[in-house]
Short mmCIF file of C-alpha atoms in Angstrom, two decimals:
data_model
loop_
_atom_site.label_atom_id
_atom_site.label_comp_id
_atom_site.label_asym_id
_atom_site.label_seq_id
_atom_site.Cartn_x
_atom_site.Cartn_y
_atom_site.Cartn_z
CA UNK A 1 140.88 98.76 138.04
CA UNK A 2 144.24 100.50 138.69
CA UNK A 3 145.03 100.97 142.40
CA UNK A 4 144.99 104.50 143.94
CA UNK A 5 147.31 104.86 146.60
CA UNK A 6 145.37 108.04 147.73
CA UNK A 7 142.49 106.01 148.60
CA UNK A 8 142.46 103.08 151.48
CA UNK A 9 142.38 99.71 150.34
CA UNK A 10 139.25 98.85 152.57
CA UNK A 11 137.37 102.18 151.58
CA UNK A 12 134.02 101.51 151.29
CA UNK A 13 130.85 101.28 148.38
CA UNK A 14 130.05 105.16 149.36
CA UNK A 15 133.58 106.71 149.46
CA UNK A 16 134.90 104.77 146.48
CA UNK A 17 131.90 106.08 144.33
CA UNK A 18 133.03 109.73 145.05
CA UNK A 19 136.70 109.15 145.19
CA UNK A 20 137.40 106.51 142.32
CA UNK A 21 137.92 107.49 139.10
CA UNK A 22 138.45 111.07 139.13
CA UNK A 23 141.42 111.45 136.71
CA UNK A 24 142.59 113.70 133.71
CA UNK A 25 142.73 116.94 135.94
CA UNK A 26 146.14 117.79 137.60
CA UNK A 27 146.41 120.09 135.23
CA UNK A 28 143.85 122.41 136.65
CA UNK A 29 142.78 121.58 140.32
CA UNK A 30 139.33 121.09 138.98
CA UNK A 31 137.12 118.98 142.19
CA UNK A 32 135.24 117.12 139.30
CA UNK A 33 137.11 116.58 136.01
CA UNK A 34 135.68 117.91 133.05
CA UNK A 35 133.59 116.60 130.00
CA UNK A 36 136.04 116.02 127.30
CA UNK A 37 133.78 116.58 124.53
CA UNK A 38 136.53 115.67 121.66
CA UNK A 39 135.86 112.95 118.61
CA UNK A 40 140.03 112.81 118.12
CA UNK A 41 143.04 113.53 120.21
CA UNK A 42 146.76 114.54 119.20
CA UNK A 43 148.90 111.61 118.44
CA UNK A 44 151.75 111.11 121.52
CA UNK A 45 149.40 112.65 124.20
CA UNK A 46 150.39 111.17 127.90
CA UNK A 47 147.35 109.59 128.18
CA UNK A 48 147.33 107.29 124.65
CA UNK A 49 144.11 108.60 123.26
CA UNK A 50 143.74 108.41 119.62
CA UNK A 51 139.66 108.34 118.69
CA UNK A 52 136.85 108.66 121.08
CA UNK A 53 135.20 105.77 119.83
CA UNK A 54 137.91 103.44 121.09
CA UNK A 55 138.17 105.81 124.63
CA UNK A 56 138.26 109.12 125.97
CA UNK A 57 139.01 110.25 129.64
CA UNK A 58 135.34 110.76 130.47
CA UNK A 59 135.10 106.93 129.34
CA UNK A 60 137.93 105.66 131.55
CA UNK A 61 136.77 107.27 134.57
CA UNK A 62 133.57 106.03 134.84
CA UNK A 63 134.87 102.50 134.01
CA UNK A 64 137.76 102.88 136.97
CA UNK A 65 134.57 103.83 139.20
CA UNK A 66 132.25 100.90 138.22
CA UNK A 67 135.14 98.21 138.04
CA UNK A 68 135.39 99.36 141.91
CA UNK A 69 131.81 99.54 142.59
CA UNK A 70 131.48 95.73 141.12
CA UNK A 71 134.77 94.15 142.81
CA UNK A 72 135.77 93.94 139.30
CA UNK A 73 139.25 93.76 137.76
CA UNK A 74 137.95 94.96 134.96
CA UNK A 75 135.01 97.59 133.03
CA UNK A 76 134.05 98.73 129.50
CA UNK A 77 131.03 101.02 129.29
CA UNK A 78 128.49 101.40 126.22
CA UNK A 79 125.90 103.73 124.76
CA UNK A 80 122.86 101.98 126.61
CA UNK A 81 122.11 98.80 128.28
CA UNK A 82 121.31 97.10 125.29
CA UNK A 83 124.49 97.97 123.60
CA UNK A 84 126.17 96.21 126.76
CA UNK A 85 124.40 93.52 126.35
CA UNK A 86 125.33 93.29 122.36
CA UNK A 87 128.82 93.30 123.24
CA UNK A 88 128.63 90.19 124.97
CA UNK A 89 126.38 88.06 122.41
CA UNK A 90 128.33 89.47 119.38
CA UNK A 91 131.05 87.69 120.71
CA UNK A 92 129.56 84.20 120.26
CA UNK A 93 129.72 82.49 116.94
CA UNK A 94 127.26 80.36 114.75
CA UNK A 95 126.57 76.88 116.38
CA UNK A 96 126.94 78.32 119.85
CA UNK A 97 124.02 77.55 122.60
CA UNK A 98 122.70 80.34 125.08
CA UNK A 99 120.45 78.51 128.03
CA UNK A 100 118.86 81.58 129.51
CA UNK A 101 116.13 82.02 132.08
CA UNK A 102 112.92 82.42 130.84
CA UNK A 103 112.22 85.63 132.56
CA UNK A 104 114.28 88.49 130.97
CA UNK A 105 114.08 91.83 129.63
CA UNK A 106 111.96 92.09 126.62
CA UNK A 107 114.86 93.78 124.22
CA UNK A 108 117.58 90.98 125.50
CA UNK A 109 114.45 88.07 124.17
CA UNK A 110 114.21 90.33 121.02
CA UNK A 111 118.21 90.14 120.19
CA UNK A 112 117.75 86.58 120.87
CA UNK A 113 115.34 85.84 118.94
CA UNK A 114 115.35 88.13 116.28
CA UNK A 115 119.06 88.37 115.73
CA UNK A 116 121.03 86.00 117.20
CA UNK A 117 118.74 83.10 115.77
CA UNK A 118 119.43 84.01 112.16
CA UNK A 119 123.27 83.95 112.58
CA UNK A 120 123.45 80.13 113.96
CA UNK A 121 123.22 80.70 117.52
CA UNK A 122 120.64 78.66 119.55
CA UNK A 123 118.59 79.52 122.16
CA UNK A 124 116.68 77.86 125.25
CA UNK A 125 115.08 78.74 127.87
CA UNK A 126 114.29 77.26 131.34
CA UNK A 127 112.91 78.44 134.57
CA UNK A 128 116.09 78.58 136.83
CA UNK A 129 114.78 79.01 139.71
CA UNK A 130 113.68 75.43 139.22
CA UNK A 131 117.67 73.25 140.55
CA UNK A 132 116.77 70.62 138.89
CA UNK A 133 116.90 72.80 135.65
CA UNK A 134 121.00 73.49 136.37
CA UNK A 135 120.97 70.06 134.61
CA UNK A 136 120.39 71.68 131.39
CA UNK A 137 123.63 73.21 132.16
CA UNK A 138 125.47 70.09 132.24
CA UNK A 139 123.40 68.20 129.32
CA UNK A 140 123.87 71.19 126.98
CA UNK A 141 127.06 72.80 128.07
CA UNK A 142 125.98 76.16 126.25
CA UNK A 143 128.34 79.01 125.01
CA UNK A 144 126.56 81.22 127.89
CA UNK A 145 124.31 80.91 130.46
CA UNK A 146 122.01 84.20 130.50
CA UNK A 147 120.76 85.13 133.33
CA UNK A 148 118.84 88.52 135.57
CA UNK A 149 118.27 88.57 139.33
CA UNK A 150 115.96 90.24 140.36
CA UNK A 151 114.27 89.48 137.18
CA UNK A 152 112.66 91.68 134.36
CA UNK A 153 109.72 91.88 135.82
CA UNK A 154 108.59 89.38 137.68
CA UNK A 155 111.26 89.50 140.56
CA UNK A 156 112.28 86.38 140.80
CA UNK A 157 115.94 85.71 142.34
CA UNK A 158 118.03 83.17 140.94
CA UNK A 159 120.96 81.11 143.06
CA UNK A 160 123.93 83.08 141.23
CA UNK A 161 126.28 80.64 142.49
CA UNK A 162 125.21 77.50 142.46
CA UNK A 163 124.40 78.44 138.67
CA UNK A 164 127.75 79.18 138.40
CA UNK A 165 129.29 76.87 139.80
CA UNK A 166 127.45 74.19 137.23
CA UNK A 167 128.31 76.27 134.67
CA UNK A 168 132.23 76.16 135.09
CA UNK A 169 131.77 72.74 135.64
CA UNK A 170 131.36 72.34 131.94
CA UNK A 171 133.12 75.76 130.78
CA UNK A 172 130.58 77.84 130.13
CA UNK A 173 130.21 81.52 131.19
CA UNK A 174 128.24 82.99 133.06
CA UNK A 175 126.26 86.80 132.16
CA UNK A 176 124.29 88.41 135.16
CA UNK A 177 122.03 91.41 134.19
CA UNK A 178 122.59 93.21 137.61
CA UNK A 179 120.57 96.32 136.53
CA UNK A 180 117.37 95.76 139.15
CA UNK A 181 119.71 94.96 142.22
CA UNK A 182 122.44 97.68 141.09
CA UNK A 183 126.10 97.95 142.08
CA UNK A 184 125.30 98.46 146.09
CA UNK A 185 122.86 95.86 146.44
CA UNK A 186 124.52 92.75 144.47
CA UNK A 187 127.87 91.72 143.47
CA UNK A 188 127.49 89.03 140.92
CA UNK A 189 131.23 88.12 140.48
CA UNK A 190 131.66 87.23 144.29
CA UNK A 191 129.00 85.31 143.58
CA UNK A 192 130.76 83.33 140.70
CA UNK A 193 129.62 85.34 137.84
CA UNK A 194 132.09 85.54 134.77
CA UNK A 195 130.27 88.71 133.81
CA UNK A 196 128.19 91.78 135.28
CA UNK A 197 126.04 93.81 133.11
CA UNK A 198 124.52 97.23 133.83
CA UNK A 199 122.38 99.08 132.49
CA UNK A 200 123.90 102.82 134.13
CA UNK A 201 120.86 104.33 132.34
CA UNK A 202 118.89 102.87 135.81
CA UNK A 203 120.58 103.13 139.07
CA UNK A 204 124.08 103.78 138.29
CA UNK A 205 123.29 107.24 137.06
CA UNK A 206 119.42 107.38 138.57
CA UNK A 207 118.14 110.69 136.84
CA UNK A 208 116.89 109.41 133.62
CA UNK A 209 118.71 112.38 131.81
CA UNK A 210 121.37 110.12 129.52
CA UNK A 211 121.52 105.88 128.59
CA UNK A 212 124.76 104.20 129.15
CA UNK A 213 125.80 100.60 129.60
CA UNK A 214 128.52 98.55 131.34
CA UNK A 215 130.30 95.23 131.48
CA UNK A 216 132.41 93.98 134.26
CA UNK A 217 134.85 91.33 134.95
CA UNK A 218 137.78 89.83 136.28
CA UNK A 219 138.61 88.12 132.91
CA UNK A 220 141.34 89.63 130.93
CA UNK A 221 140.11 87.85 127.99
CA UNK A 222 136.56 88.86 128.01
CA UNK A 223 137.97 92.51 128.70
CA UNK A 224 139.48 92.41 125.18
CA UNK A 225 136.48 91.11 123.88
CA UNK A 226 134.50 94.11 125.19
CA UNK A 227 137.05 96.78 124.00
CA UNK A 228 137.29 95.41 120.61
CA UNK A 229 133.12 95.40 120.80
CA UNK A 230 133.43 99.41 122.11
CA UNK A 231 135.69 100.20 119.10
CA UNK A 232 134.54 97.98 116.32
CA UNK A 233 131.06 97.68 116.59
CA UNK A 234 130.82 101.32 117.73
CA UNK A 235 128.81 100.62 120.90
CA UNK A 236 131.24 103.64 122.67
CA UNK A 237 128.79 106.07 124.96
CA UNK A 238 129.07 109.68 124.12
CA UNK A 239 131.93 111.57 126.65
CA UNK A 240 128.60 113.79 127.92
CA UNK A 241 126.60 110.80 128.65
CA UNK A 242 129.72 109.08 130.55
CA UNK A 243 130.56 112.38 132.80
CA UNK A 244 126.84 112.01 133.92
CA UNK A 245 126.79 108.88 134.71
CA UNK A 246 130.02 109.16 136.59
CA UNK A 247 128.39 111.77 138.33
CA UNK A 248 125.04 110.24 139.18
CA UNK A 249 127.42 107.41 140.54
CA UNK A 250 128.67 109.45 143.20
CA UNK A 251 125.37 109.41 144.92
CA UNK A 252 124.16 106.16 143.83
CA UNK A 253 124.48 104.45 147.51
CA UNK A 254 122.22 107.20 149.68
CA UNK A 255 119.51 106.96 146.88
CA UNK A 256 119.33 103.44 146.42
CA UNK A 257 118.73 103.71 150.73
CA UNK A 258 115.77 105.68 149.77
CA UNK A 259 114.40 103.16 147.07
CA UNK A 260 114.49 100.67 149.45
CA UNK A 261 112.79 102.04 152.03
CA UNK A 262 110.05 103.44 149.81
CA UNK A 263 109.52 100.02 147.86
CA UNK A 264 109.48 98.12 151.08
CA UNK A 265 107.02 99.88 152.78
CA UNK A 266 104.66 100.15 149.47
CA UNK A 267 104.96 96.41 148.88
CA UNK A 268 104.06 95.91 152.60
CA UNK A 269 101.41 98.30 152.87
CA UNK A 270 100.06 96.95 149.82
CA UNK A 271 100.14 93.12 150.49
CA UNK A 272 97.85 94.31 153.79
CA UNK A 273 95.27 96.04 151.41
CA UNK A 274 92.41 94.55 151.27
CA UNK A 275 91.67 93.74 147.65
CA UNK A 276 94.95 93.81 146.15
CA UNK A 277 95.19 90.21 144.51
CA UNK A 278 99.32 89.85 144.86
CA UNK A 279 102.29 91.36 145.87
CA UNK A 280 106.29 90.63 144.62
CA UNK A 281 109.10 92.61 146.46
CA UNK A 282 111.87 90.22 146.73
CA UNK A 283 112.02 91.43 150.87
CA UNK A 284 108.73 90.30 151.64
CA UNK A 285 108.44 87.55 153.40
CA UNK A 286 106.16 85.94 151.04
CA UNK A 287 108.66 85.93 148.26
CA UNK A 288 109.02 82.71 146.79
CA UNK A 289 113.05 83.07 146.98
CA UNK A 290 112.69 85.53 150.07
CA UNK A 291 115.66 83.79 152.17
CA UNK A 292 117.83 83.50 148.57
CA UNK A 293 117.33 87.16 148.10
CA UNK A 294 118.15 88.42 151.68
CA UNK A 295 121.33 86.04 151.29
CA UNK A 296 122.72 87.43 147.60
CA UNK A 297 121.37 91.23 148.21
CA UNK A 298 121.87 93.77 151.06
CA UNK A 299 118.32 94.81 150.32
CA UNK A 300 115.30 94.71 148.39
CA UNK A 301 115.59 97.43 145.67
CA UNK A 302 113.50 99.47 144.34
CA UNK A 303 111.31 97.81 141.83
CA UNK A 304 107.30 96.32 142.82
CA UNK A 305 104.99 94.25 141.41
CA UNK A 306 101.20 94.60 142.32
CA UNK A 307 98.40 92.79 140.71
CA UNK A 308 95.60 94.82 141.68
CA UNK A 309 92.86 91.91 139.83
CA UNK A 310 91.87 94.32 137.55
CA UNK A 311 91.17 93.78 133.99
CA UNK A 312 93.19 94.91 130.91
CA UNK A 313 91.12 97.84 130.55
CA UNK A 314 91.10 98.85 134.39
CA UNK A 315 94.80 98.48 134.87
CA UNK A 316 95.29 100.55 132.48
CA UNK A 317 92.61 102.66 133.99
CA UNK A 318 94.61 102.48 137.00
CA UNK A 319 97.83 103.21 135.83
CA UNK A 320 96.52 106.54 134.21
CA UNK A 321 95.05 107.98 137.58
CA UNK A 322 98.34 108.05 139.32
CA UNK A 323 100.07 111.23 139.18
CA UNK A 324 103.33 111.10 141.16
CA UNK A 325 103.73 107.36 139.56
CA UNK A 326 104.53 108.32 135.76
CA UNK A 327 103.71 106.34 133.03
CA UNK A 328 106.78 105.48 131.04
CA UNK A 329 109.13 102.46 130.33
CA UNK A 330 112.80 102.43 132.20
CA UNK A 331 113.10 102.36 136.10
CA UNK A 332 115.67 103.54 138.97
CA UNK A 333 115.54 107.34 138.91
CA UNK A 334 114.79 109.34 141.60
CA UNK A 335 111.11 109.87 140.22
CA UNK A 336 108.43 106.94 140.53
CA UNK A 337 107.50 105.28 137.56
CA UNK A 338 104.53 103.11 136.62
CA UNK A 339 104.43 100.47 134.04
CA UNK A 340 101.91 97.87 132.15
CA UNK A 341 104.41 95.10 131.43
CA UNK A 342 102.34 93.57 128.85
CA UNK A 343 101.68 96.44 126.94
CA UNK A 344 104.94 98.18 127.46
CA UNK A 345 108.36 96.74 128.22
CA UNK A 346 107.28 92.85 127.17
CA UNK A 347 105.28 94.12 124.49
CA UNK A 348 107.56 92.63 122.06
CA UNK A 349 106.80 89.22 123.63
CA UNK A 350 104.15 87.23 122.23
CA UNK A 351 101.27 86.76 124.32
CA UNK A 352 101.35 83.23 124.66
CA UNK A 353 105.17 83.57 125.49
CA UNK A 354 104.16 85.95 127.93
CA UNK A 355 101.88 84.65 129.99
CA UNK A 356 103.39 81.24 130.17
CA UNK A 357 106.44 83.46 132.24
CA UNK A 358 103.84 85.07 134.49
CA UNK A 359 103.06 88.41 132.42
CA UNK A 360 99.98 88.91 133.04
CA UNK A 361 97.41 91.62 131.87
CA UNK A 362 96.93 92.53 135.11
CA UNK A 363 100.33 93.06 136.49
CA UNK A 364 101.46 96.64 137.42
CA UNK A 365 105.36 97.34 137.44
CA UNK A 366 106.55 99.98 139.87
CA UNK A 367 109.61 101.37 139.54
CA UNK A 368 109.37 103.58 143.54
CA UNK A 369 111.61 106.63 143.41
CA UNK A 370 112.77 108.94 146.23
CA UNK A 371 109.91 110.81 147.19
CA UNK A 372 107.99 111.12 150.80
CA UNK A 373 106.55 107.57 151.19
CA UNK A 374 103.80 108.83 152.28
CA UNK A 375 102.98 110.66 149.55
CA UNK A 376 103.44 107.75 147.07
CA UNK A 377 100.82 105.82 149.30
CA UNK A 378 98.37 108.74 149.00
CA UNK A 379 98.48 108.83 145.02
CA UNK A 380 98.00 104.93 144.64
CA UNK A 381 95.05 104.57 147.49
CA UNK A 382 93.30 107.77 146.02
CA UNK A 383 94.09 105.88 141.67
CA UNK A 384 92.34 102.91 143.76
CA UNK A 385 89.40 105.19 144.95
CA UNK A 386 88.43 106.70 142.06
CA UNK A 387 85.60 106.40 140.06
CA UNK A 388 86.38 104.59 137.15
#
């Protein structure tokens, strides 16, 4: 991240999302720069643009923005989440060992298993919330060390740094999936993190109108990795997609506030109801790793987990009856989402696999958006009174 004089050095989260990264306009005043929907750029130009695929203004300004927002030194931003995350693995090599936790996002366990798998590249899994399990760290001394807090979709929060810190020990690096906290909430490389990974489809941009990706870090040589990943690979976001990201950004802090809020006082209203079998919000007091997550996040975020101890049939049941909660896969916009987990977004899991991490059939995933709290409560008590 290059400094900007025009903005103070101790500026902060809110004012450097609205006032970081706002280049490539001098030329006309514009407030807001402009999309610069090009695929090629005159040789010579100021700014050393040659093909969109290996940058474009729209590209660098979101990446000045999100290097701030993540204490970074460095960012490189992708098409999707997914593509972020295929930056990073295609840069290991056949023989190489990932330990990850157990509990991740269904598409990461696919690329693992599916892709990474055929080329050489081992995989094992361990449930790192377990300490004694950071001696798998030191016994295999993997490539990487995979990890997500709050976890896809259980919730759980893993010790960043002490993870960390036993992974250095024996030179391995360190990838944190910070899409459920977000930028605001979590800052995995003050926490010891070699790497931060967003998906900016979620709460970065928060209006589930374009898909984008991100890596950060303060390594020069994993920044080279990622821009030769961007260009090679062709994992580049389109300018459009970048400029609304960049934009969504801007507001990213006073909607996350609302999330919060809203997800805090469902998951406590909720965990009072009689009938409801179990409640995860990683700011309930009940949360297993309650006093880990109140130490690595500034609050809760916006995602829930209810298991109402209804069958697979009357979940889904459930689920259908809500009608300010959507039914749909993705989180962190401003509108409320509902998801089956086992059905859905760990579909791709097997079963077995599944419900050995705690997937259950039973187990409802909100993702709480920005509307009237109260209203949210109303549509999920009245899906619970219905006739089936």
């Amino acid at each position: 991240m290059k400094d900007d004089p025009t903005i103070p050095s101790d500026a902060r989260f809110e004012t450097r999302a609205i006032h970081v990264g706002q280049d490539y306009r001098s030329e006309t005043g514009a407030v807001i720069p402009p999309i610069y929907m090009t695929s090629t750029f005159e040789s010579g130009n100021p700014g050393s643009f040659d093909y969109t695929r290996s940058g474009n203004p729209n590209f660098r300004n979101l990446q000045t923005t999100l290097a701030s927002l993540e204490n970074a030194k460095h960012s490189t931003v992708f098409a999707s989440g997914l593509s972020a995350i295929s930056a990073i693995l295609f840069s290991l090599k056949t023989g190489d060992t990932i330990l990850s936790e157990q509990q991740i996002y269904g598409c990461t366990y696919r690329i693992f298993e599916k892709v990474l798998k055929r080329f050489g590249v081992k995989i094992k899994y361990a449930n790192l919330t377990n300490p004694e399990n950071c001696d798998l760290i030191a016994r295999l001394k993997p490539a990487l060390v995979w990890l997500e807090s709050p976890t896809n979709p259980l919730l759980k929060i893993l010790d960043i740094k002490a993870i960390s810190e036993a992974a250095h020990k024996v030179g391995s690096i360190v990838a944190m999936d910070n899409t459920f906290a977000s930028s605001l909430l979590q800052q995995p490389l003050d926490l010891g993190a070699d790497l931060s990974l967003l998906s900016t489809t979620k709460y970065t941009n928060g209006h589930s109108d374009c898909l984008g990706g991100a890596v950060c870090t303060n390594s020069d040589e994993w920044q080279e990795k990622m821009i030769f990943a961007q260009k090679a690979i062709g994992l580049q976001p389109s300018p459009f997609d970048a400029w609304l990201t960049s934009r969504g950004a801007k507001t990213e802090a006073v909607r996350m506030e609302r999330h919060c809020s809203n997800a805090l006082e469902l998951a406590q209203r909720l965990e009072g109801r009689k009938g409801v079998k179990s409640v995860k919000y990683p700011f309930l007091k009940s949360h297993p790793q309650f006093k880990l997550a109140k130490k690595q996040m500034t609050a809760g975020g916006g995602m829930l987990l209810a298991d109402f101890g209804l069958s697979y049939a009357d979940t889904l049941a459930f689920i259908r009856r809500l009608r300010l909660f959507t039914q749909a896969e993705s989180l962190g916009g401003i509108e409320s989402l509902v998801a089956h987990p086992a059905s859905m977004t760990h579909a791709s899991i097997p079963k077995d696999a599944r419900e050995a991490a705690g997937v259950t059939d039973g187990l409802v995933r909100f993702s709480v958006g920005i509307e009237h709290v109260e209203d949210l409560w109303k549509d999920i008590e009245r899906a619970l009174k219905a006739k089936k």
